[in-house]
XYZ file of C-alpha atoms in Angstrom:
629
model
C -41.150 -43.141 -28.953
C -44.524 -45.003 -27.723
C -46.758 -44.051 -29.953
C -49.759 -47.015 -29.908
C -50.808 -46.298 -33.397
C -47.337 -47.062 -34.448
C -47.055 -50.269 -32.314
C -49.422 -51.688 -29.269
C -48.065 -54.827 -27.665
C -51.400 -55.558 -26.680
C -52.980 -55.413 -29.812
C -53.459 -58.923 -32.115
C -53.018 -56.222 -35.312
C -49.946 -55.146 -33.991
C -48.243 -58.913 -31.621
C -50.186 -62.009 -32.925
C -51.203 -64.166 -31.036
C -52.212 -61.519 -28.119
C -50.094 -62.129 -24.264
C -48.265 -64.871 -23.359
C -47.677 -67.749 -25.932
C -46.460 -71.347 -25.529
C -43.403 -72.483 -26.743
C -43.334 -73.474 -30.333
C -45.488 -70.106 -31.109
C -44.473 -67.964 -34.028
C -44.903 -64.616 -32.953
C -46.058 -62.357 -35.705
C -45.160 -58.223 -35.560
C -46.516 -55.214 -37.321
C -45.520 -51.991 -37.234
C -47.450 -48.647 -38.631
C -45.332 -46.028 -38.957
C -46.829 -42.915 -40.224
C -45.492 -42.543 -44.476
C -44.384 -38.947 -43.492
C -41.491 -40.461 -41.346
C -39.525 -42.219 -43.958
C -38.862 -45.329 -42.462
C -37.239 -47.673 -44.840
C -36.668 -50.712 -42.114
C -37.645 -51.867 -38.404
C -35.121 -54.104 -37.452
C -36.642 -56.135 -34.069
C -34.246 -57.385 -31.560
C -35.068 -60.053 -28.886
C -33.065 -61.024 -25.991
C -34.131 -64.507 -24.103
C -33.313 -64.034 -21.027
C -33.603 -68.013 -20.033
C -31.197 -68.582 -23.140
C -28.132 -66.992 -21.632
C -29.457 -63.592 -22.468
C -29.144 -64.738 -26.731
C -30.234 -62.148 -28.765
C -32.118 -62.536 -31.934
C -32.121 -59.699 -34.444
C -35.095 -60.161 -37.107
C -36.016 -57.571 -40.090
C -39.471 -56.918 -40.705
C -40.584 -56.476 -44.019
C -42.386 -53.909 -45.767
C -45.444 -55.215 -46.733
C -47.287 -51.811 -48.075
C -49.421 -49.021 -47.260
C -52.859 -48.458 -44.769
C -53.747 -45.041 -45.589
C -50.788 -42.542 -44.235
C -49.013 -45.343 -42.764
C -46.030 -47.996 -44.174
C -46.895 -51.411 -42.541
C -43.833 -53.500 -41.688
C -44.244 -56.550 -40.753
C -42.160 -60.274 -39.392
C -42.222 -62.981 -37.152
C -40.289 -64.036 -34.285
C -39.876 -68.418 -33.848
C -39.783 -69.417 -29.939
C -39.239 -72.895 -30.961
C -38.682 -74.724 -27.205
C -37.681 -71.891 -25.670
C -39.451 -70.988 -22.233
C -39.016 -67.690 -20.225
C -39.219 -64.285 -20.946
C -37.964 -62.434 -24.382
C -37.192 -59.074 -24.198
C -37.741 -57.236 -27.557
C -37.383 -53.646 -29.069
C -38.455 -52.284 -32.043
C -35.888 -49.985 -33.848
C -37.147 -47.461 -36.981
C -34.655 -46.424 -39.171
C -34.673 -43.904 -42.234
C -32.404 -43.499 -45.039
C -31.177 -40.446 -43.805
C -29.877 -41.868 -40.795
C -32.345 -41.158 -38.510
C -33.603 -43.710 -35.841
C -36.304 -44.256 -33.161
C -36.642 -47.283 -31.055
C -40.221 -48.768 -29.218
C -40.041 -50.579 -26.051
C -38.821 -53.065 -24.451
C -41.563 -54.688 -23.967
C -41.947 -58.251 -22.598
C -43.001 -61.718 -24.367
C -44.168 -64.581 -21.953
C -43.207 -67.963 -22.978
C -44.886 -70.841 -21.162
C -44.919 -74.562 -21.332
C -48.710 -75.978 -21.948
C -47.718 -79.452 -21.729
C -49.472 -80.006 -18.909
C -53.794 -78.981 -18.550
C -54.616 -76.911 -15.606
C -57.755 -77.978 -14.285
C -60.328 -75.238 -14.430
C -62.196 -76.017 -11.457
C -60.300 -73.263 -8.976
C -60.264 -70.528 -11.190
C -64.066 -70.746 -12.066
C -65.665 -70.916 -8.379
C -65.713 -68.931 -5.201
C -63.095 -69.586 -2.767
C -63.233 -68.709 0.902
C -61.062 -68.358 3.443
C -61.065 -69.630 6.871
C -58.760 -68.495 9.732
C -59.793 -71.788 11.347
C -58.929 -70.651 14.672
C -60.869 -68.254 14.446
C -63.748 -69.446 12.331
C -66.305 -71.520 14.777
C -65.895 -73.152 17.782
C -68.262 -76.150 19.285
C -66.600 -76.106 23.025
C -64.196 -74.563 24.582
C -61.044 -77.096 24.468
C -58.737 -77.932 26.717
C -55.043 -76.543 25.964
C -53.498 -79.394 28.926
C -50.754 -81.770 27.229
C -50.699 -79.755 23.781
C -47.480 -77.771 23.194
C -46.688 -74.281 23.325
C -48.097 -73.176 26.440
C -51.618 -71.857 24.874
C -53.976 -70.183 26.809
C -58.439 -70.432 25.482
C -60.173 -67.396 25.697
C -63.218 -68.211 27.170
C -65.524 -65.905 25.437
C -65.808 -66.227 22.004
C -66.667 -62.090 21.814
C -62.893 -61.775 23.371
C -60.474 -59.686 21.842
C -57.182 -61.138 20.467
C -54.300 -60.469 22.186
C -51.517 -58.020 20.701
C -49.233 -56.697 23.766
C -46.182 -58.007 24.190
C -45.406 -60.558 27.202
C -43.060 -59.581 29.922
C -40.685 -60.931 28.105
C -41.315 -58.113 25.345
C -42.070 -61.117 22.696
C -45.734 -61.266 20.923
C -46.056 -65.281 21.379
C -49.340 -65.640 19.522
C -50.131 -68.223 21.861
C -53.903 -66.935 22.860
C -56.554 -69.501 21.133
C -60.004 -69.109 20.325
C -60.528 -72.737 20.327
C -61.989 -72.929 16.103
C -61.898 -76.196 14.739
C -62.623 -78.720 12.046
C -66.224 -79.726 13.579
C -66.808 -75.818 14.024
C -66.528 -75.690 9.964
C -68.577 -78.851 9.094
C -71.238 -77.197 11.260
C -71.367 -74.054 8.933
C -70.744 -76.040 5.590
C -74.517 -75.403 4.205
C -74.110 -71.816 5.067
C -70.885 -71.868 3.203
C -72.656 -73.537 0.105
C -75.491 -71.221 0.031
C -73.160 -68.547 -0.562
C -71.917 -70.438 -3.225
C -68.528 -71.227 -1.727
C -66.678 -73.802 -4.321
C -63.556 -74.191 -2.510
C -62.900 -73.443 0.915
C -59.099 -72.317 1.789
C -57.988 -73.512 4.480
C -54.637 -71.180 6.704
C -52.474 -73.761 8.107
C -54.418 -76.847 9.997
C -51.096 -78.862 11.136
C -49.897 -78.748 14.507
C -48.310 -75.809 15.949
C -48.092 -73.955 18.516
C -49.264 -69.903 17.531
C -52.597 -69.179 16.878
C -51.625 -68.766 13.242
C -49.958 -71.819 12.933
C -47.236 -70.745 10.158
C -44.710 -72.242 11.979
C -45.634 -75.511 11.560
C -44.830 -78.097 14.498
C -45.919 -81.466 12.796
C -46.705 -81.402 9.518
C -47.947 -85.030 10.125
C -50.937 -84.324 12.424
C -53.814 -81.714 12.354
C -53.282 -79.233 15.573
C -54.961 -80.760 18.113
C -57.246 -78.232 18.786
C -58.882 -78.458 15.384
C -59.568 -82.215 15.467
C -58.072 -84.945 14.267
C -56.949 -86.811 10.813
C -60.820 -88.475 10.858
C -62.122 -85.338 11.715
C -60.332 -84.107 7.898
C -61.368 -86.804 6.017
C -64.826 -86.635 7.203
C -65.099 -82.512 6.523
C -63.589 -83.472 2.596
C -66.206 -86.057 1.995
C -69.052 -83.828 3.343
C -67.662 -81.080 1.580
C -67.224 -82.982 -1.554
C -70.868 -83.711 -1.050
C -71.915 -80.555 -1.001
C -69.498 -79.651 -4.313
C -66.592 -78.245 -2.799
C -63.354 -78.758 -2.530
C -60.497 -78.031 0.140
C -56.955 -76.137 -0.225
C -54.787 -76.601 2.471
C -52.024 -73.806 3.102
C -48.956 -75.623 2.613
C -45.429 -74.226 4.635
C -42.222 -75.279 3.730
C -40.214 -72.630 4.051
C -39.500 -72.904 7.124
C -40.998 -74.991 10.140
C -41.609 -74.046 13.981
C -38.425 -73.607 16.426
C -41.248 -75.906 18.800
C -41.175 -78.883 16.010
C -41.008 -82.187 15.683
C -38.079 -81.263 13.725
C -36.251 -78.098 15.150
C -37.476 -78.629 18.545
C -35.864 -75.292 19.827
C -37.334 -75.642 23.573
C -37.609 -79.506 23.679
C -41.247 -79.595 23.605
C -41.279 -83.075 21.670
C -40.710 -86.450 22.309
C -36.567 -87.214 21.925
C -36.169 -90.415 21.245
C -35.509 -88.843 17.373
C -33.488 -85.153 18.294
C -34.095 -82.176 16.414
C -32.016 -80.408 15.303
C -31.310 -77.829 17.524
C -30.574 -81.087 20.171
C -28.192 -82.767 17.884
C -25.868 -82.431 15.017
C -26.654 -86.064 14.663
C -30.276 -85.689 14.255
C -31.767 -86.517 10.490
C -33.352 -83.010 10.354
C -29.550 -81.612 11.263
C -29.277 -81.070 7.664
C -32.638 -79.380 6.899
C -31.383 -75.993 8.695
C -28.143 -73.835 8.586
C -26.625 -73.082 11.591
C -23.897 -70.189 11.769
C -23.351 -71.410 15.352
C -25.146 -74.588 16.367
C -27.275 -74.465 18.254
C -28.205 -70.973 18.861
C -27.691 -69.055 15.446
C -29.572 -70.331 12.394
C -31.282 -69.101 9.379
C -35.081 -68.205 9.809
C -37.610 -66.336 8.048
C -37.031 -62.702 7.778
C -35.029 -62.584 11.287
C -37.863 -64.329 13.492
C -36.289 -66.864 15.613
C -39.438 -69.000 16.150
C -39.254 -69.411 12.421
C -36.263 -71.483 11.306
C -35.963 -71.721 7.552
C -35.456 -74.645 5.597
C -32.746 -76.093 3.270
C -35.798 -77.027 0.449
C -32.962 -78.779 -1.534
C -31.657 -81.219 1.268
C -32.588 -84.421 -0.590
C -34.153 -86.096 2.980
C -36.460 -82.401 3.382
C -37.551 -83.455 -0.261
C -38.363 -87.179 0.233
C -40.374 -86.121 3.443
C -42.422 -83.020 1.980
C -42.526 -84.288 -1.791
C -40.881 -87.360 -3.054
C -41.755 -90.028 -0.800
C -44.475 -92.427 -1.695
C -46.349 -91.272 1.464
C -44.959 -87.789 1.255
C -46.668 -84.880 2.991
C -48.080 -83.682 0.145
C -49.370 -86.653 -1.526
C -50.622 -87.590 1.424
C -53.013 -85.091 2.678
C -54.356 -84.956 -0.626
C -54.806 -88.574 -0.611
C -57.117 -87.660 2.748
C -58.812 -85.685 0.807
C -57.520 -81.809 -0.200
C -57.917 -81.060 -3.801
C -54.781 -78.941 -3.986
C -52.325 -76.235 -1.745
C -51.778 -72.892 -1.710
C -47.909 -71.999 -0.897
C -46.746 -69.935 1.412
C -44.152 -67.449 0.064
C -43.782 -69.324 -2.992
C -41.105 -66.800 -4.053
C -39.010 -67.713 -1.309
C -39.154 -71.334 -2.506
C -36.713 -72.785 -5.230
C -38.028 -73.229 -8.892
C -36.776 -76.713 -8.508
C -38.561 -77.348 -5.358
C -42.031 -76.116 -7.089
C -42.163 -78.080 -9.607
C -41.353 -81.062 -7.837
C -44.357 -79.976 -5.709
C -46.248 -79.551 -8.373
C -45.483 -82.962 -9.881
C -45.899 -84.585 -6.693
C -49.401 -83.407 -6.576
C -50.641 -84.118 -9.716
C -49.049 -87.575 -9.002
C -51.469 -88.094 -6.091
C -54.692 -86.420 -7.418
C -54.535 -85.648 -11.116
C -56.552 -82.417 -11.320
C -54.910 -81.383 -8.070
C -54.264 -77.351 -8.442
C -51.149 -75.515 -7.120
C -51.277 -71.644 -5.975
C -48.845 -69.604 -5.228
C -48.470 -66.231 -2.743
C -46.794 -64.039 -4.931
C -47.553 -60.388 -3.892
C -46.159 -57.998 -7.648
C -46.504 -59.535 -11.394
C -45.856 -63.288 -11.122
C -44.659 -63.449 -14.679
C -41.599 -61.330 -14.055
C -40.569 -61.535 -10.172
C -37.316 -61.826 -9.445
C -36.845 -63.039 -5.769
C -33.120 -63.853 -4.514
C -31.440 -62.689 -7.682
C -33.323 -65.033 -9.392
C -36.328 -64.581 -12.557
C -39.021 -67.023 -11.322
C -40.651 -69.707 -12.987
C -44.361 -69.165 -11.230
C -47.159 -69.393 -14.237
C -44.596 -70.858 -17.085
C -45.835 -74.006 -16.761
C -45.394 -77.316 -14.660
C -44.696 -74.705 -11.257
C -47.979 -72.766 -9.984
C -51.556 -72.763 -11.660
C -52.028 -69.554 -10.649
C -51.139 -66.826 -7.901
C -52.178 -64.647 -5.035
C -53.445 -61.934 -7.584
C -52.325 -58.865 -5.019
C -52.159 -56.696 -8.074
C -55.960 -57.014 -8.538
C -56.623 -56.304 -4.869
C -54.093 -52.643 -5.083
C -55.645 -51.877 -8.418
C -59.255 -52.217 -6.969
C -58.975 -50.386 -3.329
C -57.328 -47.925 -5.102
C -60.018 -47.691 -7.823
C -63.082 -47.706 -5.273
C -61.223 -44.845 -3.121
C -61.346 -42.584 -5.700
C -59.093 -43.584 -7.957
C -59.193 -43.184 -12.144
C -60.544 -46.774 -13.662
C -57.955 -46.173 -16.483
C -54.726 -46.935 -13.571
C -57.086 -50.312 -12.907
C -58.010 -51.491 -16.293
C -54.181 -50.489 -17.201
C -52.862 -52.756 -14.504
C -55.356 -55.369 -14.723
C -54.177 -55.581 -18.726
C -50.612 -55.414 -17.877
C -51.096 -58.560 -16.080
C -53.153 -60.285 -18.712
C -51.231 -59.483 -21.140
C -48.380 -61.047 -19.481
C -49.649 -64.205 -18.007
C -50.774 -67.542 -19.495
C -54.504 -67.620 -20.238
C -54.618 -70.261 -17.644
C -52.521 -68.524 -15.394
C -54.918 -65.014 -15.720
C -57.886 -67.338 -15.334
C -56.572 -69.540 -12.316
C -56.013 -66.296 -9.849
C -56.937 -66.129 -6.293
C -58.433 -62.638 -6.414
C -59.397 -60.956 -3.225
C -60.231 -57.960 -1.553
C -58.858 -59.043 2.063
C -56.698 -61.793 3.691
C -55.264 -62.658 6.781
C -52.141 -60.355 5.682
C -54.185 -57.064 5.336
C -56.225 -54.695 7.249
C -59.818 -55.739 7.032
C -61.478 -54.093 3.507
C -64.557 -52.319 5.380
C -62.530 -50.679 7.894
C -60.127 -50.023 5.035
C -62.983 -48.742 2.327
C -64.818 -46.845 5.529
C -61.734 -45.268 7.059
C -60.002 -44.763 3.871
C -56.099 -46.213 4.631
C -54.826 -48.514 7.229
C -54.096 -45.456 10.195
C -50.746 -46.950 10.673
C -49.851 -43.028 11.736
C -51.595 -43.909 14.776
C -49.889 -45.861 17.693
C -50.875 -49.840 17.623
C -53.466 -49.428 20.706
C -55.595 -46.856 19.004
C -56.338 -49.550 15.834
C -56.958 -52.230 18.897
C -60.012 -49.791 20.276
C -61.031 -49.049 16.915
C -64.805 -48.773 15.708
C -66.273 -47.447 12.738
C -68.659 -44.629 13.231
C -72.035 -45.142 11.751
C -71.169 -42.773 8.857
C -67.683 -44.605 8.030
C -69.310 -47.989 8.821
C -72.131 -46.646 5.741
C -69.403 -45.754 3.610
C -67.320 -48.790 3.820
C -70.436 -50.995 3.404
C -71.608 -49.265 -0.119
C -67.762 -49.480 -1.107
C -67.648 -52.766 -0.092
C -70.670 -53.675 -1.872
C -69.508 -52.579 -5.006
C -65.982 -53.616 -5.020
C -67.924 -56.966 -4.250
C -69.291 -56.854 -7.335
C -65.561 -56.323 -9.202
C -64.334 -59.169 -7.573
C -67.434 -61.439 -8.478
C -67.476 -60.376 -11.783
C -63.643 -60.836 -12.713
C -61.642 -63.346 -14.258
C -59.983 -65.439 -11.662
C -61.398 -67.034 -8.632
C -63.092 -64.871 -6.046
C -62.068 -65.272 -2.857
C -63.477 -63.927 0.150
C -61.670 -63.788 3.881
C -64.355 -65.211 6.055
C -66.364 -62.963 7.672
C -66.414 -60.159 5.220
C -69.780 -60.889 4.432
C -70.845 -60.072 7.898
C -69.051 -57.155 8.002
C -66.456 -57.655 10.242
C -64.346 -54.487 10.986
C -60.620 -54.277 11.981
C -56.910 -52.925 10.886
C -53.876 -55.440 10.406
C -53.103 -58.463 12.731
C -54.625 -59.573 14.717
C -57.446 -57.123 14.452
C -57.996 -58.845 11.183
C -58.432 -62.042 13.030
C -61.237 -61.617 15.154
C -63.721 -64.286 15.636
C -66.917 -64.570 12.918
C -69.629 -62.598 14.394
C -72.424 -65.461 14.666
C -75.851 -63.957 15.265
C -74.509 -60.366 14.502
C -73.830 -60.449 10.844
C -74.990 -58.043 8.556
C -77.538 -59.206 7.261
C -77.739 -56.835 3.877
C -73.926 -57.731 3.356
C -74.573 -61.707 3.691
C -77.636 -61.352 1.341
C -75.702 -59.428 -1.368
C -72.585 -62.109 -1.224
C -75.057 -64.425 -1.513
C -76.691 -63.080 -4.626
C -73.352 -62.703 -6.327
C -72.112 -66.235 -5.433
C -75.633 -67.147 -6.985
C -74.943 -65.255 -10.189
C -71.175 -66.481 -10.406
C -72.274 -69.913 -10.276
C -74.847 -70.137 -12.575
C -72.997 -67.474 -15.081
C -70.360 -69.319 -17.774
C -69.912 -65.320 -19.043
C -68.096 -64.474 -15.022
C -66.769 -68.089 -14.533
C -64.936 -68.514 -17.781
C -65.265 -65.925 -20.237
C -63.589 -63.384 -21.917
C -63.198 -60.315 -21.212
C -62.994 -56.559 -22.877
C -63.461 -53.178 -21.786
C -65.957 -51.168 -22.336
C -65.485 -47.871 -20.297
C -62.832 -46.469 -17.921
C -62.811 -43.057 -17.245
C -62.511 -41.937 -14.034
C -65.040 -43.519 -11.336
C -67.007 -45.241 -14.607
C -65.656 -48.831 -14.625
C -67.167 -50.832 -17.423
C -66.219 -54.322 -19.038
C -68.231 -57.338 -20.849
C -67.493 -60.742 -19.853
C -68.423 -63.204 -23.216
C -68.805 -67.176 -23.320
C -69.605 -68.472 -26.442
C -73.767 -67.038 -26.561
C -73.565 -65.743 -22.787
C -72.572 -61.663 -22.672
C -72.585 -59.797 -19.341
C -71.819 -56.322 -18.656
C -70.688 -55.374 -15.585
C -70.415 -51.522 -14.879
C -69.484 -49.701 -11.965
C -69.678 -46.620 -10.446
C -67.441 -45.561 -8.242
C -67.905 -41.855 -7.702
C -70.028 -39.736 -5.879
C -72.214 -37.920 -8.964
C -74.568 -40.234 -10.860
C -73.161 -41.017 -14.312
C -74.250 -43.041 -16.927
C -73.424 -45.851 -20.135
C -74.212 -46.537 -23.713
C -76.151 -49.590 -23.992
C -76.576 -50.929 -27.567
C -80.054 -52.570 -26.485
C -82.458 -53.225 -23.518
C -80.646 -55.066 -20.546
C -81.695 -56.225 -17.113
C -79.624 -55.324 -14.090
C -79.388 -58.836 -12.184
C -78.622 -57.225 -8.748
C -81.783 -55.005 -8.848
C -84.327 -56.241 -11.084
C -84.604 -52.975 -13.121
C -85.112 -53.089 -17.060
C -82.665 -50.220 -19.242
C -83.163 -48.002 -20.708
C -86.226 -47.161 -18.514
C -89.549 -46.603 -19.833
C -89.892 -43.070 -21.406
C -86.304 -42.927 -21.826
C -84.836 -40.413 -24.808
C -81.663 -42.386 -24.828
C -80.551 -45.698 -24.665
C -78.369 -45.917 -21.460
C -78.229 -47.748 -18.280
C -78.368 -45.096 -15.377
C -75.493 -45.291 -12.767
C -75.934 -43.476 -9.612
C -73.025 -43.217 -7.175
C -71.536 -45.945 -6.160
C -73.424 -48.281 -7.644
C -72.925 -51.213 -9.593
C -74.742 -53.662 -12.142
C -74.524 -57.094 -13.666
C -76.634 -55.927 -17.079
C -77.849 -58.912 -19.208
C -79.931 -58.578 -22.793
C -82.946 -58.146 -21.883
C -83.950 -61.187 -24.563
C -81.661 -63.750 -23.162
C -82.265 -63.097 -19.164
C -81.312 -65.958 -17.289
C -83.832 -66.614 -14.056
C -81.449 -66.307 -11.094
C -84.051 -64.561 -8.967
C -81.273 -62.438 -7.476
C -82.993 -59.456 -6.554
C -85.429 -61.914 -3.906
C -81.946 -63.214 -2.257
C -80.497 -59.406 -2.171
């Protein structure tokens, strides 16, 4: 029995407040059961999970009639509790007869703490920095890991295996540091806010995730002066810098592992001696040969996060790694598979850093619902407060690629409330929405091809190139989806070089070098009109948000802040379709006025795939959008 008229958990008439509440809420319930029913008493009963799985049986009142329906109603005290309450509604009649609603989930989050709004509100963007721009070609002599440079920039990565049969990752492009302080205006003008940065520190793959000193930038990208000088000239400019912080595991070449004996040993690693002081950081089965790593990869060796020395060195310690580099000048880190990380070790993290920088932010890669994951056995702490800011919103990107591929907009606006509804405000509003990352198959070949062709052997998605229809289709796709991800709560993010239109399936084909002097030039002036509009706009930055339309390809929602209102509609589909307006608007991205002169109705025209940023026509805001696009 789910019946929404009788209860909606996502409606303030029927669970007051609406979402996630903070401990010390008194949730309030209502429930309409039709008077034909006979229902004398609900009786709701709440497990909290964090509380030893206590349950909490409450009777709701009668409290009289609405029409053809009894109205029950009572409220649930959280007191201090945090976690997640699991709650059912059960119906009973005098004759006997029972239903039950749910379960359905309750958030419960600390809000001691304020989360700084600065991430959430801007655009991020994120930089491969390999891979990004280069001002010479370096010099791999005396840095570790046997690299090799590619000499031409225009090179492809390499993918084969050696003749070992291993994919080393060991072929560099030669980006660095002094490559992205070069292209920091063009970042601005696209109205970049925060640049995200994949790993910088030392190591020895082209990826760097398994980090080799977590003490020095890689070589290759510069230098600790080179750091502080692009975070001051960034800060200049008004943006600020996330670093992508590891510490799951570090490199088997490291400092501290030091698997091949690459470093220095006058301090061993551990895979040199049981008596080294990073011994303890790993688990050996047999020393020194079989060890824990991430997900079975050898050149990965995980970490004991709860060996008190790992903690001084990555958290506690006055000149800990993470105070430190944000003392250089980062603004705040993104983890790497935060769900593979302790609770305990998170919000230590997250202590640490607002310790060093107080409006320091803390994002996690979480790739399902953060507000229920359960990694290792374990219910996770991520958005309940003093742990991440906000998360790697993967659900948006699924939700939206399947929405622009044909998809119904009712399976996106369901899972996009299903989220909200379960996250903090802050939490919702602090998301690192994208389209693409270095994880996924680039989103024009994705939108243009239409899936990620893994049917096909690995060499086929090396050679592949859009044709000039699937490159077309990808690029309208992309265009709108653009606009989705501009326009929603959470902080854009863009993978660099999708604004050129660079083209490619999964690693590394997703990691080819930024196209300078062959961007697409419609595609860099349309990001930059929406990173105009989202920066200027308090509606898309902060504001709520409500639907207004989704039914099939139709996609419609207002964003509100205080006098601001902006509707955002979308089109998905390949018929022209149209929406209600309730007065004249403006379409920001095109300059044209609705309805249109001579018009019978009032409606904003939506042709396929197409998609608007409508304002009221009487409070248009000069952005001058349509000259940049």
């Amino acid at each position: 029995m789910t019946n929404p008229f009788i209860f909606d958990p996502r409606d303030p008439e029927s669970k007051f407040p609406y979402g996630a509440v903070p401990a010390g809420t008194q949730v309030r319930f209502t429930v309409r059961p039709p008077r034909a029913g006979g229902y004398s008493r609900v009786i709701l009963t709440a497990r909290f999970e964090s509380r030893d799985n206590a349950v909490v049986e409450r009777i709701l009142l009668w409290h009289g009639i609405e029409g053809a329906r009894d109205v029950f109603t009572g409220t649930l005290e959280t007191g201090e509790y945090v976690g997640l309450v699991w709650y059912t509604l059960r119906l009973e009649g005098l004759d006997g007869r029972s239903a039950e609603l749910g379960k359905y989930q309750l958030t419960v989050y600390d809000d001691s703490e304020t989360v700084p709004g600065w991430f959430g509100e801007g655009l991020t963007y994120q930089i491969f920095p390999d891979r990004f721009r280069r001002r010479a070609i370096p010099d791999p002599t005396g840095m570790v890991g046997g690299r090799t440079v590619h000499q031409s920039w225009e090179e492809e990565p390499v993918y084969l295996p050696d003749e070992h049969g291993e994919i080393r990752n060991r072929d560099f492009f030669g980006g660095s540091l002094a490559g992205v302080r070069e292209k920091l205006t063009y970042l601005r003008r696209l109205g970049v806010e925060t640049i995200y940065f994949c790993p910088i520190f030392e190591g020895v793959e082209n990826h760097r995730y398994g980090t080799g000193d977590y003490e020095k930038i890689d070589p290759m990208l510069g230098d600790e002066a080179q750091f502080r000088l692009l975070c001051e000239e960034a800060h200049h400019l008004g943006m600020r810098i996330m670093l992508d912080g590891v510490f799951n595991h570090t490199g088997y070449i490291s400092r501290y592992f030091n698997g091949d004996g690459s470093y220095p040993s006058e301090v061993p690693g551990a895979a040199q001696s049981t008596e080294s002081p990073y011994y303890p950081w790993y688990h050996f089965t047999h020393w020194p040969d079989r060890y824990d790593s991430w997900w079975g990869i050898y050149s990965l060796p995980a970490v004991n996060e709860s060996e008190s020395t790992y903690l001084d060195y990555i958290i506690r310690g006055e000149n800990s790694i993470v105070k430190r580099w944000l003392r250089a000048g980062a603004d705040g880190w993104r983890l790497d598979v935060a769900d593979e990380l302790p609770d305990s070790f998170v919000h230590a993290l997250h202590t640490a850093a607002r310790e060093a920088k107080k409006d320091a932010v803390v994002i996690g890669e979480v790739w399902e619902d953060g507000s229920n994951k359960i990694a290792y056995g374990v219910r996770r702490k991520h958005i309940l407060g003093g742990h991440c800011d906000g998360l790697m919103n993967y659900p948006f990107r699924n939700a939206a690629i399947s929405y622009l591929l044909g998809g119904d907009a009712r399976w996106f606006r369901e899972t996009m409330e299903g989220l909200r509804a379960n996250y903090p405000s802050t939490a919702y509003y602090s998301a690192m929405n994208a389209l693409g990352t270095h994880d996924t198959p680039r989103i024009l070949t994705l939108l243009g091809v239409g899936s990620p062709c893994t049917e096909y052997p690995k060499s086929w998605r090396a050679d592949f190139r859009m044709s000039e229809e699937e490159y077309a289709r990808g690029k309208a796709r992309l265009k709108l989806g653009a606009v989705l991800l501009y326009a929603f709560p959470g902080s854009p993010t863009l993978y660099y070089g999708d604004e050129a239109g660079m083209e490619g399936f999964e690693d590394p084909f997703n990691r080819r070098t930024f196209p300078w002097g062959r961007e697409d030039s419609e595609l860099v002036s349309w990001f930059t009109a929406l990173g105009c509009i989202r920066s200027w706009s308090q509606a898309l930055r902060k504001g709520d948000i409500s639907y207004v339309e989704a039914d099939g390809p139709v996609l419609a929602f207002r964003r509100t802040w205080e006098e601001e209102s902006m509707l955002v509609a979308l089109n998905a589909g390949a018929e022209p379709a149209s929406l209600p307006l309730s007065g004249p608007m403006k379409d920001l991205l095109t300059g044209e006025v609705f309805p249109a002169p001579g018009a019978r109705t009032m409606e904003a025209a939506l042709p396929p795939c197409t998609a608007r940023l409508l304002v009221p026509l009487r409070l248009h805001l000069a952005c001058r959008a349509k000259e940049t696009i």
